[in-house]
XYZ file of C-alpha atoms in Angstrom:
166
model
C 0.014 -0.015 0.077
C 1.261 3.458 -0.858
C 0.876 6.328 1.870
C 0.123 9.052 -1.002
C 0.562 9.648 -4.737
C 3.972 10.814 -4.219
C 4.966 7.734 -2.311
C 3.609 5.740 -5.408
C 5.409 7.694 -7.818
C 8.680 7.721 -5.905
C 8.336 3.641 -5.514
C 7.598 3.158 -8.992
C 10.821 5.348 -10.008
C 12.738 3.219 -7.826
C 12.072 -0.048 -9.552
C 12.959 1.751 -12.860
C 9.749 2.714 -14.029
C 9.533 6.262 -15.284
C 6.547 8.470 -13.969
C 4.984 11.719 -14.608
C 1.653 13.433 -13.266
C -1.740 12.996 -14.690
C -5.031 14.784 -13.829
C -8.197 12.769 -12.729
C -8.842 12.951 -16.746
C -5.646 10.824 -17.346
C -4.099 13.897 -19.286
C -0.577 14.828 -18.293
C -0.304 17.820 -15.940
C 3.419 18.372 -17.203
C 4.160 19.956 -20.460
C 5.460 17.061 -22.539
C 3.416 14.257 -20.956
C 5.016 10.896 -21.107
C 7.880 11.985 -23.047
C 9.092 13.798 -19.836
C 8.971 10.840 -17.618
C 11.592 10.221 -15.284
C 12.890 8.255 -12.277
C 14.741 11.227 -11.016
C 13.500 11.491 -7.362
C 13.901 15.438 -6.979
C 11.928 16.128 -10.203
C 8.991 13.704 -9.128
C 9.165 15.285 -5.786
C 8.744 18.973 -7.557
C 5.807 17.736 -9.700
C 4.024 16.022 -6.935
C 4.280 19.211 -4.843
C 2.817 21.145 -7.346
C 0.044 18.417 -7.900
C -0.180 16.358 -4.745
C -3.253 14.417 -6.203
C -1.760 13.664 -9.387
C -2.258 10.057 -10.895
C 0.901 8.213 -11.807
C 1.243 7.976 -15.344
C 3.985 5.270 -16.718
C 4.968 5.316 -20.317
C 4.642 1.482 -20.971
C 7.521 1.018 -23.666
C 10.009 3.268 -21.822
C 9.294 1.113 -18.570
C 9.953 -2.030 -20.563
C 6.259 -2.900 -20.332
C 3.743 -4.253 -22.766
C 0.359 -3.723 -21.001
C -2.883 -5.181 -22.413
C -5.813 -3.003 -21.440
C -9.148 -4.840 -20.942
C -11.701 -1.820 -20.799
C -15.207 -2.196 -19.568
C -17.584 0.683 -20.591
C -21.222 -0.446 -21.001
C -22.040 2.959 -22.420
C -19.591 2.764 -25.219
C -20.434 -1.038 -25.912
C -16.855 -2.235 -24.688
C -16.243 -5.368 -22.769
C -12.426 -6.321 -22.977
C -12.824 -8.827 -20.365
C -15.241 -11.046 -22.469
C -13.435 -10.241 -25.853
C -10.213 -11.446 -24.143
C -11.838 -14.465 -23.012
C -13.236 -15.531 -26.234
C -9.363 -15.104 -27.740
C -8.035 -16.823 -24.926
C -10.379 -19.936 -25.425
C -9.294 -20.126 -28.995
C -5.753 -19.769 -28.422
C -5.180 -21.492 -24.934
C -4.943 -19.848 -21.586
C -2.889 -16.990 -20.652
C -0.745 -16.353 -17.586
C 0.029 -12.907 -16.279
C 1.512 -12.441 -12.826
C 0.917 -8.642 -12.654
C -2.403 -7.172 -12.943
C -3.935 -4.059 -11.848
C -7.635 -3.284 -11.757
C -9.261 -0.113 -13.411
C -12.314 2.034 -11.897
C -14.955 0.593 -14.226
C -14.026 -3.268 -13.651
C -11.462 -3.472 -16.195
C -7.933 -5.080 -16.018
C -4.394 -4.070 -16.966
C -2.293 -7.043 -17.725
C 1.430 -6.086 -17.435
C 3.954 -7.977 -19.589
C 7.832 -7.544 -20.231
C 8.079 -5.875 -23.302
C 8.910 -8.509 -26.044
C 11.432 -8.205 -28.798
C 10.873 -6.904 -31.533
C 9.061 -4.395 -29.247
C 5.417 -3.450 -29.415
C 4.095 0.191 -30.317
C 1.166 1.639 -29.146
C -1.968 0.079 -30.567
C -5.660 1.165 -29.592
C -8.511 -1.284 -29.831
C -6.978 -3.973 -31.754
C -8.570 -6.203 -34.209
C -9.082 -8.981 -31.669
C -12.659 -7.697 -31.116
C -13.449 -8.082 -34.817
C -12.410 -11.505 -35.013
C -13.640 -12.526 -31.336
C -16.836 -10.509 -31.039
C -17.742 -9.294 -34.259
C -17.186 -5.622 -33.518
C -14.878 -2.970 -33.900
C -15.281 -2.190 -30.024
C -13.533 -5.054 -28.391
C -12.126 -2.975 -25.534
C -8.949 -4.720 -25.786
C -5.931 -2.047 -25.955
C -2.406 -2.899 -26.248
C -0.102 -0.159 -24.764
C 3.656 -0.251 -25.990
C 6.146 2.432 -26.871
C 4.326 5.813 -27.653
C 1.681 5.038 -24.810
C 1.152 5.153 -21.112
C -0.845 3.620 -18.554
C -2.186 5.052 -14.960
C -0.649 2.941 -12.258
C -2.170 2.056 -9.037
C -2.003 4.871 -6.357
C -4.170 6.486 -3.803
C -5.205 9.072 -6.538
C -6.164 6.415 -9.426
C -8.859 4.095 -7.880
C -6.895 1.120 -9.177
C -5.200 -1.421 -7.313
C -2.891 -4.339 -7.951
C -5.207 -7.498 -7.834
C -2.475 -10.218 -8.838
C 1.076 -9.774 -7.787
C 3.030 -6.564 -7.290
C 5.815 -4.824 -9.197
C 7.637 -4.513 -5.779
C 7.833 -8.176 -5.063
C 11.067 -8.825 -7.333
């Protein structure tokens, strides 16, 4: 558990994941967003003194991560959990040791970045194959994209594993 959003940001930076501050709408507070992400504790402290309730943004690729985002949004007709389950049934089970919840009931599956690396891809075609719709709710976040990490400001938590148990 984190004592504050600053504590969360510093702990992610300490394991080598660059961070940057985001507003409640998941938009960067800092000028250059994920391109300015850092592991420098002094810069992180300055940002979170300015925006103490900022969510913690992590640029996936730069952190060495590929994150599969399973969105759930009934208003937009997205159910990434169901879509991913259909694809999983066709391709065998998946295993992910690091999973975070999202506020509407979705999940972020954190994997190490493969080689060759994955670029950011929004709403991949898996939905068209599995669910017959372009609104699959399955997004892939790699280089060029970022995720909001669990912290006291984000209404997210680690539900499987922890990046700090290495």
